[in-house]
Short mmCIF file of C-alpha atoms in Angstrom, two decimals:
data_model
loop_
_atom_site.label_atom_id
_atom_site.label_comp_id
_atom_site.label_asym_id
_atom_site.label_seq_id
_atom_site.Cartn_x
_atom_site.Cartn_y
_atom_site.Cartn_z
CA MET A 1 0.10 0.00 -0.59
CA ASN A 2 3.22 2.20 0.85
CA LYS A 3 3.73 2.30 -2.96
CA LYS A 4 0.29 3.79 -4.15
CA MET A 5 1.07 6.55 -2.06
CA ILE A 6 1.71 9.29 -4.53
CA LYS A 7 -0.66 7.80 -7.09
CA ILE A 8 -3.10 8.39 -4.07
CA GLY A 9 -2.16 11.62 -3.86
CA VAL A 10 -2.46 12.76 -7.14
CA VAL A 11 -6.24 11.30 -6.97
CA THR A 12 -7.05 12.78 -4.43
CA ALA A 13 -5.69 16.20 -5.95
CA SER A 14 -7.89 15.78 -8.94
CA LEU A 15 -10.76 15.29 -6.85
CA LEU A 16 -10.09 18.98 -4.59
CA LEU A 17 -9.94 20.17 -7.93
CA LEU A 18 -12.98 19.20 -8.89
CA SER A 19 -14.73 21.51 -6.51
CA THR A 20 -15.52 19.72 -2.98
CA THR A 21 -19.25 21.25 1.68
CA ALA A 22 -18.36 19.47 5.34
CA GLU A 23 -21.02 21.91 6.58
CA ALA A 24 -23.75 19.23 4.92
CA THR A 25 -26.30 17.88 7.74
CA LEU A 26 -28.17 14.89 8.89
CA LYS A 27 -31.43 16.31 10.03
CA THR A 28 -33.93 14.05 11.61
CA ASP A 29 -36.96 14.55 13.68
CA LYS A 30 -35.21 14.56 16.74
CA VAL A 31 -31.79 15.99 16.15
CA THR A 32 -29.08 17.29 13.63
CA LEU A 33 -26.08 16.23 13.20
CA LYS A 34 -23.30 19.38 11.78
CA GLY A 35 -20.85 18.84 9.58
CA ASN A 36 -18.61 19.21 12.41
CA MET A 37 -19.89 16.08 14.23
CA GLN A 38 -21.69 18.29 16.67
CA VAL A 39 -25.10 17.45 17.61
CA GLN A 40 -28.25 19.93 17.47
CA TYR A 41 -31.54 19.02 18.89
CA ASN A 42 -34.36 19.96 17.31
CA THR A 43 -36.78 18.44 20.12
CA LEU A 44 -36.74 18.90 23.20
CA PRO A 45 -38.87 17.34 26.11
CA LYS A 46 -42.03 20.67 27.13
CA ALA A 47 -42.80 22.32 30.42
CA VAL A 48 -44.30 19.83 33.07
CA SER A 49 -45.72 20.99 36.25
CA THR A 50 -45.17 17.93 38.57
CA LEU A 51 -42.31 15.80 39.17
CA LYS A 52 -43.59 12.68 38.27
CA GLU A 53 -44.47 14.05 34.50
CA ALA A 54 -40.86 15.19 34.50
CA PHE A 55 -39.76 12.11 34.06
CA THR A 56 -42.41 10.49 32.27
CA GLU A 57 -42.53 13.01 29.17
CA GLY A 58 -38.57 12.48 28.86
CA MET A 59 -37.21 12.14 26.14
CA PHE A 60 -34.58 9.81 24.68
CA TYR A 61 -31.69 9.90 22.08
CA GLY A 62 -30.29 6.96 20.77
CA ARG A 63 -27.40 6.67 17.83
CA PHE A 64 -25.52 3.37 16.66
CA ARG A 65 -22.05 4.22 15.66
CA THR A 66 -19.27 2.58 13.89
CA ASN A 67 -15.79 4.07 13.33
CA PHE A 68 -12.73 1.83 11.12
CA PHE A 69 -9.56 3.56 10.87
CA TYR A 70 -6.46 2.90 9.40
CA TRP A 71 -3.07 4.63 9.04
CA ASP A 72 -0.22 3.67 6.76
CA TRP A 73 3.22 5.08 7.42
CA LYS A 74 5.59 4.86 4.15
CA HIS A 75 8.36 3.93 6.38
CA GLU A 76 8.12 2.15 9.86
CA TYR A 77 10.54 2.70 12.61
CA ASP A 78 11.54 -0.12 15.34
CA GLY A 79 10.02 1.02 18.22
CA ASP A 80 9.12 4.41 16.87
CA THR A 81 6.40 3.58 14.26
CA LYS A 82 4.12 0.97 12.91
CA ASP A 83 1.21 0.81 10.35
CA ASN A 84 -2.38 0.43 12.80
CA LYS A 85 -5.72 -0.50 13.09
CA ASN A 86 -8.51 0.25 15.28
CA ASN A 87 -11.89 0.37 15.67
CA GLY A 88 -15.00 1.39 17.53
CA VAL A 89 -18.94 -0.26 17.35
CA GLY A 90 -21.00 1.33 20.20
CA GLY A 91 -23.49 4.42 20.36
CA SER A 92 -25.28 6.22 22.44
CA ILE A 93 -28.24 6.45 24.76
CA ILE A 94 -29.00 10.37 26.07
CA TYR A 95 -32.26 10.56 28.47
CA LYS A 96 -33.93 14.59 29.09
CA THR A 97 -36.38 14.98 31.51
CA ALA A 98 -38.51 17.83 30.81
CA PRO A 99 -38.55 21.14 32.37
CA LEU A 100 -39.81 21.61 35.96
CA LYS A 101 -40.15 25.23 36.90
CA GLY A 102 -36.72 25.59 34.61
CA MET A 103 -34.62 22.57 36.36
CA SER A 104 -33.94 19.53 34.07
CA ALA A 105 -31.21 16.84 33.88
CA THR A 106 -29.33 15.24 31.13
CA VAL A 107 -27.62 11.63 31.17
CA GLY A 108 -25.79 10.13 28.40
CA MET A 109 -24.57 6.63 28.16
CA TYR A 110 -21.69 5.86 25.75
CA THR A 111 -19.96 2.88 24.23
CA SER A 112 -17.02 1.91 22.47
CA GLN A 113 -16.12 -1.79 21.87
CA ASN A 114 -13.61 -2.62 19.41
CA LEU A 115 -13.64 -5.94 17.48
CA ASP A 116 -10.77 -8.29 18.15
CA PHE A 117 -9.89 -8.88 13.92
CA PHE A 118 -9.53 -5.02 13.69
CA ARG A 119 -7.23 -3.80 16.25
CA MET A 120 -4.02 -3.52 17.59
CA ASP A 121 -2.76 -5.89 20.04
CA LYS A 122 -2.35 -5.20 23.46
CA ASP A 123 1.57 -4.65 23.02
CA ASP A 124 0.94 -2.72 20.45
CA VAL A 125 -1.53 0.25 21.54
CA LYS A 126 1.51 3.05 21.78
CA TYR A 127 1.11 2.95 17.85
CA ALA A 128 -2.59 4.01 17.86
CA LYS A 129 -2.65 7.05 16.35
CA ALA A 130 -6.41 8.16 14.50
CA GLY A 131 -7.62 5.48 16.14
CA LYS A 132 -6.48 5.43 19.80
CA ASP A 133 -9.78 7.45 20.82
CA THR A 134 -11.48 4.36 20.48
CA PHE A 135 -10.21 2.57 23.27
CA SER A 136 -8.64 3.66 26.56
CA ARG A 137 -4.59 3.14 26.24
CA TYR A 138 -4.74 3.48 29.95
CA ASP A 139 -7.27 0.15 30.95
CA VAL A 140 -5.44 -1.46 28.04
CA SER A 141 -2.15 -1.38 29.62
CA THR A 142 -3.36 -1.61 33.14
CA GLY A 143 -6.16 -4.26 33.38
CA GLY A 144 -5.65 -5.59 29.29
CA HIS A 145 -8.84 -4.86 27.67
CA TYR A 146 -10.76 -3.10 25.51
CA GLY A 147 -13.98 -0.99 25.03
CA MET A 148 -15.26 1.04 27.19
CA THR A 149 -19.11 2.38 28.76
CA LEU A 150 -19.39 5.16 30.57
CA LEU A 151 -21.22 8.20 31.69
CA ALA A 152 -19.77 10.95 29.30
CA GLN A 153 -22.68 13.53 30.18
CA ALA A 154 -24.19 13.66 33.62
CA TYR A 155 -25.97 17.33 34.37
CA LEU A 156 -28.75 19.26 35.91
CA GLN A 157 -30.09 22.85 34.19
CA TYR A 158 -31.72 25.54 34.83
CA ASP A 159 -33.45 27.77 32.45
CA ILE A 160 -34.76 30.85 33.40
CA SER A 161 -35.56 33.68 30.54
CA LYS A 162 -32.65 33.25 28.12
CA THR A 163 -29.97 31.87 30.50
CA SER A 164 -28.83 28.20 30.94
CA PHE A 165 -27.27 26.94 34.32
CA MET A 166 -25.58 23.84 33.64
CA GLY A 167 -23.84 22.12 36.50
CA GLY A 168 -21.73 18.50 36.41
CA ARG A 169 -20.08 16.86 33.15
CA GLN A 170 -20.95 18.47 29.89
CA MET A 171 -19.88 19.50 26.34
CA PHE A 172 -18.78 23.02 26.33
CA GLU A 173 -18.51 24.42 23.12
CA THR A 174 -15.80 27.85 22.44
CA VAL A 175 -13.21 28.62 20.64
CA PHE A 176 -10.77 27.01 23.34
CA THR A 177 -13.39 23.98 24.13
CA LYS A 178 -15.17 21.41 22.29
CA SER A 179 -16.48 18.30 22.36
CA ASN A 180 -14.50 17.11 19.18
CA ASP A 181 -16.88 13.99 18.86
CA THR A 182 -15.28 12.73 15.71
CA LYS A 183 -14.75 9.76 17.41
CA MET A 184 -17.12 7.79 19.61
CA ILE A 185 -17.06 9.40 22.60
CA PRO A 186 -17.06 12.95 23.18
CA ASN A 187 -13.99 14.99 25.33
CA THR A 188 -16.55 16.62 27.86
CA PHE A 189 -15.97 18.46 31.22
CA ASP A 190 -17.00 18.48 34.83
CA GLY A 191 -18.09 22.13 36.18
CA ILE A 192 -20.47 24.93 35.63
CA THR A 193 -21.40 26.66 32.71
CA VAL A 194 -23.60 29.61 32.11
CA THR A 195 -24.86 30.42 28.53
CA SER A 196 -26.83 33.61 28.08
CA LYS A 197 -28.96 35.44 24.95
CA ASP A 198 -30.63 37.85 27.26
CA ILE A 199 -28.39 40.51 25.75
CA PRO A 200 -29.73 41.67 22.44
CA GLN A 201 -27.66 39.52 19.52
CA THR A 202 -25.06 38.71 22.21
CA THR A 203 -24.15 35.40 23.31
CA ILE A 204 -22.29 35.15 26.59
CA LYS A 205 -20.59 31.79 28.20
CA VAL A 206 -19.22 31.63 31.11
CA GLY A 207 -17.60 28.26 32.30
CA TYR A 208 -15.56 27.19 35.40
CA LEU A 209 -14.14 23.41 34.86
CA MET A 210 -12.85 21.68 37.31
CA LYS A 211 -12.04 18.24 35.29
CA GLN A 212 -11.58 17.21 31.88
CA LYS A 213 -12.56 13.90 30.39
CA LEU A 214 -11.10 13.52 26.91
CA ARG A 215 -12.33 10.86 24.42
CA ASP A 216 -10.34 7.68 25.27
CA HIS A 217 -10.85 8.29 29.07
CA THR A 218 -13.09 5.94 31.33
CA SER A 219 -12.71 8.80 34.22
CA ALA A 220 -12.17 12.65 34.55
CA HIS A 221 -8.25 14.08 35.16
CA ASP A 222 -6.69 17.47 35.41
CA VAL A 223 -7.18 19.94 33.05
CA LEU A 224 -3.74 20.43 32.01
CA ALA A 225 -1.16 18.30 33.86
CA PHE A 226 0.57 15.42 32.20
CA ASP A 227 1.83 12.86 34.07
CA PRO A 228 5.03 11.52 32.79
CA THR A 229 5.10 8.65 35.06
CA ASN A 230 1.51 7.03 33.91
CA LYS A 231 1.42 9.40 30.60
CA TRP A 232 -2.34 7.61 29.69
CA ASN A 233 -3.68 8.37 33.10
CA GLN A 234 -4.00 12.29 33.60
CA ASN A 235 -3.79 14.88 30.45
CA ASP A 236 -2.78 12.93 27.74
CA ASP A 237 -3.87 14.96 24.73
CA SER A 238 -2.00 14.74 21.31
CA SER A 239 -1.20 18.53 22.11
CA VAL A 240 -0.71 18.86 26.15
CA ASN A 241 2.48 20.28 27.21
CA LYS A 242 4.44 17.52 28.44
CA ASN A 243 6.94 20.14 30.97
CA LEU A 244 3.40 21.02 32.74
CA THR A 245 3.77 17.93 35.14
CA VAL A 246 1.58 17.27 37.83
CA ALA A 247 4.97 17.20 39.96
CA ARG A 248 5.48 20.57 38.86
CA ILE A 249 1.93 22.33 38.33
CA GLY A 250 -0.33 19.41 41.14
CA GLN A 251 -3.62 17.64 39.38
CA ASP A 252 -6.10 19.85 40.60
CA ASN A 253 -5.98 22.68 38.40
CA LYS A 254 -9.25 24.73 37.15
CA LEU A 255 -10.14 26.10 33.65
CA ILE A 256 -12.05 29.30 33.25
CA VAL A 257 -12.95 30.69 30.15
CA VAL A 258 -15.14 33.91 29.09
CA SER A 259 -16.66 34.19 25.38
CA VAL A 260 -18.59 37.05 24.50
CA THR A 261 -19.93 37.27 20.98
CA ASN A 262 -21.82 40.21 19.32
CA LYS A 263 -24.26 40.26 15.90
CA SER A 264 -24.97 43.72 16.42
CA ILE A 265 -23.35 44.84 13.51
CA LYS A 266 -25.30 43.75 10.15
CA ASN A 267 -22.95 41.36 8.40
CA LEU A 268 -20.81 41.49 11.56
CA GLN A 269 -19.59 38.54 14.19
CA ALA A 270 -17.18 39.03 16.69
CA ASN A 271 -16.10 37.59 19.43
CA VAL A 272 -14.05 38.13 22.36
CA SER A 273 -12.52 35.24 24.49
CA TYR A 274 -10.51 34.51 27.67
CA ALA A 275 -9.12 31.59 29.72
CA THR A 276 -6.64 30.90 32.64
CA VAL A 277 -5.67 27.94 33.86
CA PRO A 278 -4.53 30.27 37.26
CA GLY A 279 -0.99 30.04 37.88
CA VAL A 280 0.16 28.58 34.58
CA LEU A 281 -1.44 30.41 31.84
CA SER A 282 -4.02 32.47 30.13
CA ASP A 283 -5.59 33.05 26.72
CA VAL A 284 -6.88 35.65 24.95
CA VAL A 285 -8.63 35.63 21.53
CA LEU A 286 -10.05 38.49 19.24
CA GLU A 287 -12.16 37.10 16.53
CA ALA A 288 -14.41 38.51 13.84
CA HIS A 289 -15.75 37.58 10.21
CA TYR A 290 -17.65 39.36 8.38
CA ALA A 291 -19.95 38.79 5.32
CA ILE A 292 -20.27 40.81 2.03
CA SER A 293 -22.48 40.05 -0.80
CA VAL A 294 -21.65 40.37 -4.25
CA GLY A 295 -24.62 39.21 -6.88
CA SER A 296 -24.82 35.91 -6.09
CA LEU A 297 -22.14 35.61 -4.28
CA LYS A 298 -20.76 35.67 -0.22
CA ILE A 299 -17.40 36.89 0.40
CA VAL A 300 -17.01 36.64 3.98
CA PRO A 301 -13.09 37.19 5.63
CA GLY A 302 -12.20 36.49 8.79
CA VAL A 303 -9.09 36.99 11.37
CA ARG A 304 -8.30 35.42 14.58
CA TYR A 305 -5.60 36.60 17.41
CA MET A 306 -4.41 34.69 19.47
CA MET A 307 -2.33 35.59 22.38
CA GLN A 308 -0.62 33.36 26.01
CA PHE A 309 0.63 34.50 28.47
CA ASP A 310 2.64 32.99 31.46
CA GLU A 311 1.50 32.92 34.85
CA LEU A 312 4.35 30.51 36.14
CA ASN A 313 7.77 32.25 35.53
CA ALA A 314 9.39 29.03 36.02
CA ASN A 315 13.13 28.59 36.31
CA TYR A 316 12.87 25.09 34.02
CA GLN A 317 11.90 24.66 30.50
CA VAL A 318 8.70 25.01 29.26
CA ALA A 319 8.01 26.13 26.23
CA ASN A 320 8.33 23.07 23.73
CA LEU A 321 5.17 20.88 23.70
CA LYS A 322 7.66 17.99 23.47
CA ARG A 323 9.94 18.88 26.22
CA ILE A 324 12.72 19.21 23.36
CA GLU A 325 13.63 23.60 24.07
CA THR A 326 16.53 22.96 21.46
CA GLY A 327 15.98 26.45 19.45
CA TYR A 328 13.41 28.45 21.38
CA ARG A 329 14.66 31.72 22.29
CA ASP A 330 13.25 31.54 25.80
CA PRO A 331 12.84 27.71 27.00
CA ASN A 332 11.14 28.82 30.01
CA SER A 333 8.38 31.17 29.36
CA LEU A 334 4.80 30.05 27.57
CA ASP A 335 4.53 33.86 26.22
CA SER A 336 3.77 33.51 22.55
CA ASP A 337 0.47 34.36 20.21
CA LEU A 338 -0.78 33.51 16.78
CA LEU A 339 -2.58 35.06 13.95
CA CYS A 340 -5.04 33.62 11.29
CA ALA A 341 -6.83 34.74 8.41
CA ARG A 342 -9.23 33.52 6.09
CA ILE A 343 -11.59 34.35 3.30
CA ASP A 344 -14.80 32.41 2.35
CA VAL A 345 -16.38 32.10 -0.99
CA LYS A 346 -19.63 30.49 -0.76
CA GLN A 347 -21.92 30.58 -3.52
CA GLY A 348 -25.21 27.95 -3.34
CA ALA A 349 -23.92 24.37 -3.16
CA PHE A 350 -20.90 25.86 -3.21
CA LEU A 351 -17.68 26.83 -0.60
CA GLY A 352 -14.31 27.47 -1.30
CA ARG A 353 -11.75 29.17 1.51
CA LEU A 354 -8.12 30.53 1.28
CA GLY A 355 -6.44 30.13 4.95
CA TYR A 356 -3.27 31.05 6.69
CA SER A 357 -1.93 31.21 10.31
CA LYS A 358 1.46 31.98 11.52
CA VAL A 359 2.59 31.50 15.22
CA ALA A 360 5.06 33.82 16.70
CA ASP A 361 8.17 32.74 17.38
CA LYS A 362 8.12 32.49 20.98
CA ALA A 363 6.73 29.17 22.65
CA ASP A 364 4.34 26.42 21.26
CA ILE A 365 0.47 27.16 21.88
CA VAL A 366 -0.87 25.72 24.57
CA ALA A 367 -4.23 23.85 23.79
CA PRO A 368 -5.09 20.21 25.24
CA TRP A 369 -8.78 21.02 25.39
CA ARG A 370 -9.48 20.24 21.76
CA GLY A 371 -10.47 23.58 20.65
CA PHE A 372 -7.24 23.70 18.18
CA PRO A 373 -5.87 27.09 17.65
CA THR A 374 -5.86 26.95 14.00
CA GLY A 375 -9.55 25.31 13.11
CA GLY A 376 -11.46 26.74 10.60
CA TYR A 377 -8.39 28.46 9.32
CA THR A 378 -5.96 26.11 8.75
CA ARG A 379 -5.62 22.71 10.22
CA ALA A 380 -6.11 19.58 8.32
CA MET A 381 -7.12 16.83 9.94
CA GLY A 382 -4.73 14.91 12.33
CA GLN A 383 -2.25 18.02 12.41
CA TYR A 384 -1.73 20.32 14.63
CA ASN A 385 0.40 23.01 13.49
CA TRP A 386 0.36 25.56 16.39
CA TYR A 387 4.14 24.49 17.45
CA ALA A 388 6.45 28.29 17.75
CA ASN A 389 7.09 29.99 14.53
CA THR A 390 5.04 27.45 12.15
CA THR A 391 3.39 29.12 8.79
CA THR A 392 0.49 27.48 7.47
CA TYR A 393 -1.32 28.09 4.26
CA MET A 394 -4.51 26.25 3.38
CA VAL A 395 -6.87 25.87 0.55
CA ARG A 396 -10.88 24.07 1.11
CA LEU A 397 -13.24 23.24 -1.63
CA GLY A 398 -16.33 21.70 -0.81
CA TYR A 399 -19.82 20.97 -2.51
CA ASP A 400 -23.19 19.80 -1.19
CA PHE A 401 -24.39 17.87 -4.25
CA GLY A 402 -27.97 17.34 -2.42
CA LYS A 403 -28.17 21.23 -2.13
CA ALA A 404 -27.68 20.89 -5.67
CA ASN A 405 -30.35 18.84 -6.39
CA ILE A 406 -27.81 16.39 -8.26
CA LEU A 407 -27.30 14.08 -5.77
CA PRO A 408 -29.14 13.70 -2.96
CA GLY A 409 -27.67 13.53 0.67
CA PHE A 410 -24.06 13.48 -0.48
CA SER A 411 -21.23 16.16 -0.34
CA ILE A 412 -17.68 16.18 -0.77
CA MET A 413 -15.13 18.65 1.40
CA GLY A 414 -11.37 18.59 0.49
CA ARG A 415 -8.49 20.75 1.99
CA TYR A 416 -4.29 21.08 0.84
CA ALA A 417 -2.41 22.27 3.76
CA ILE A 418 0.97 23.58 3.02
CA GLN A 419 3.02 23.51 6.44
CA ASP A 420 6.24 24.91 7.26
CA PHE A 421 7.51 24.32 10.72
CA ASP A 422 10.57 25.52 11.77
CA ASP A 423 13.57 23.30 11.35
CA ASP A 424 15.63 25.00 14.04
CA LYS A 425 13.72 23.64 16.47
CA LEU A 426 14.20 19.71 16.97
CA GLY A 427 10.55 19.68 19.19
CA VAL A 428 8.59 20.20 16.24
CA GLN A 429 7.88 18.17 13.22
CA ALA A 430 9.30 17.87 10.19
CA ASP A 431 7.58 20.91 6.54
CA SER A 432 4.74 18.77 5.21
CA ASN A 433 1.57 18.96 2.69
CA VAL A 434 -1.25 17.51 3.27
CA ILE A 435 -4.17 16.83 1.42
CA HIS A 436 -7.68 16.19 3.08
CA ILE A 437 -11.50 14.89 1.62
CA ASP A 438 -14.22 13.86 3.57
CA MET A 439 -17.19 12.66 0.92
CA ARG A 440 -20.11 12.00 3.36
CA GLN A 441 -23.31 10.22 2.02
CA ASN A 442 -27.10 10.73 4.02
CA ILE A 443 -29.21 6.83 3.96
CA ALA A 444 -32.25 7.70 4.02
CA LYS A 445 -33.31 10.20 7.08
CA ASN A 446 -31.40 8.82 10.43
CA SER A 447 -28.24 7.50 9.13
CA GLU A 448 -24.95 8.52 7.34
CA LEU A 449 -21.66 7.37 6.07
CA LYS A 450 -18.36 8.79 6.26
CA PHE A 451 -15.34 8.41 4.22
CA ARG A 452 -12.27 10.47 5.37
CA PHE A 453 -9.16 10.08 3.81
CA ALA A 454 -5.42 11.88 4.24
CA SER A 455 -1.87 12.05 2.82
CA ALA A 456 1.06 13.84 4.77
CA ASN A 457 3.93 14.12 2.12
CA ALA A 458 6.55 15.14 5.02
CA ASP A 459 10.21 16.12 4.22
CA LYS A 460 12.88 14.07 6.21
CA LYS A 461 14.02 14.94 9.80
CA ALA A 462 16.75 13.71 12.10
CA GLY A 463 17.33 10.88 8.84
CA LYS A 464 13.79 9.72 9.27
CA ASP A 465 9.97 10.11 6.67
CA TYR A 466 7.42 10.31 8.67
CA SER A 467 4.97 11.01 5.46
CA TYR A 468 1.49 8.49 5.72
CA ASN A 469 -1.72 8.07 4.49
CA GLU A 470 -4.87 7.51 6.48
CA TYR A 471 -8.43 5.80 5.86
CA ARG A 472 -11.40 6.23 7.87
CA LEU A 473 -15.12 4.66 7.57
CA GLU A 474 -17.21 6.12 10.03
CA TYR A 475 -21.49 5.45 9.94
CA ASN A 476 -24.22 7.13 11.94
CA TYR A 477 -27.99 5.94 13.25
CA PHE A 478 -30.01 7.73 14.89
CA PHE A 479 -33.42 6.55 16.69
#
């Protein structure tokens, strides 16, 4: 299969040129599955007047889901890389009580089981890449068992006017934090959040998050601390800063997030967001998008500027996520910033995008909460392009054949990213060009099949070539 890498890349590039939208959705009576895999509820329980009715008039939301992953390295290196495959079969049952005097509750049970014939041996779980989120590496390495079944959502909610208060385990969607539900179980947080739309044309979100539960964890863990003595137990997100260990910052950190989005100016959406892990770091994001109509075209330029502030004042190295600070100007500081820009062109079923991002030559951006600092601008599937002094350019094209009345329920989206990393920094990946394509087909009213492909052509670094092809196949059925 490695010998076909060039041919596959050419075919994929050809598909991109055809016009290719990940924004396509699957809409059932109960829910809508958005292009980013977030679920919106179309039907919710109606308010009731008795405690008994709160439960009898509640609603169940069911989902059957499968995910298959295959990762094909161009070269395998002993002890470092190995072709890998994984799968998840399962889904979720979510129950929402009916609101009683503004009070309600939500509980979501999720499961991901792993078929024997298409997964790694237990001794090889360390080689798992994209498919690692279908199981817990910690559970396999310590208890020897695959499969996860757990409560990924469990919270109380109080609604008054246009404001919702939520306490418990929940999804929290901001520029910093995302559910990122592209595998089997979403990324969730234990904490208290408030979402308010009482101010016209304005959405305010505030979160006090005490724990995080990454997609491949069966229990909650610290929002930031990495544990090098047991690397799959605490925060082991792919973009966690491994210098920020349990021994250095403890394992009781809190993440505080404030987000304000305003649409009071016609065609303009502006956002100001703030996040902090007190005593470690803080982030500020300024973002705006402005829609311009030109005949049947809609042109939407957008910009995001992120500032990261060090609060550690550490006497040890922290600048590189992987603990290899060679090439960093101030290895003891987390100070950094990031600029992203894009321009979208939309017409009917077509979406085109040009994206750009540049990280300052300071520290790597710390973002283990699945928000992806370059997401929506230059991030391709499976990529982490927010290392210091990294520049990325991206072209994205999408076409919704269903919206165009050509092929019902079918859409295709493709990205081509050019990633220029700093060659003088040993702790970052090599320069690479990445092609990524998604194809989605709605089946009847309640299900969807999606195929995803990525091909990364990387330069050699330290004598190794980490080029690869990646394949994903996902099926969703809602009931």
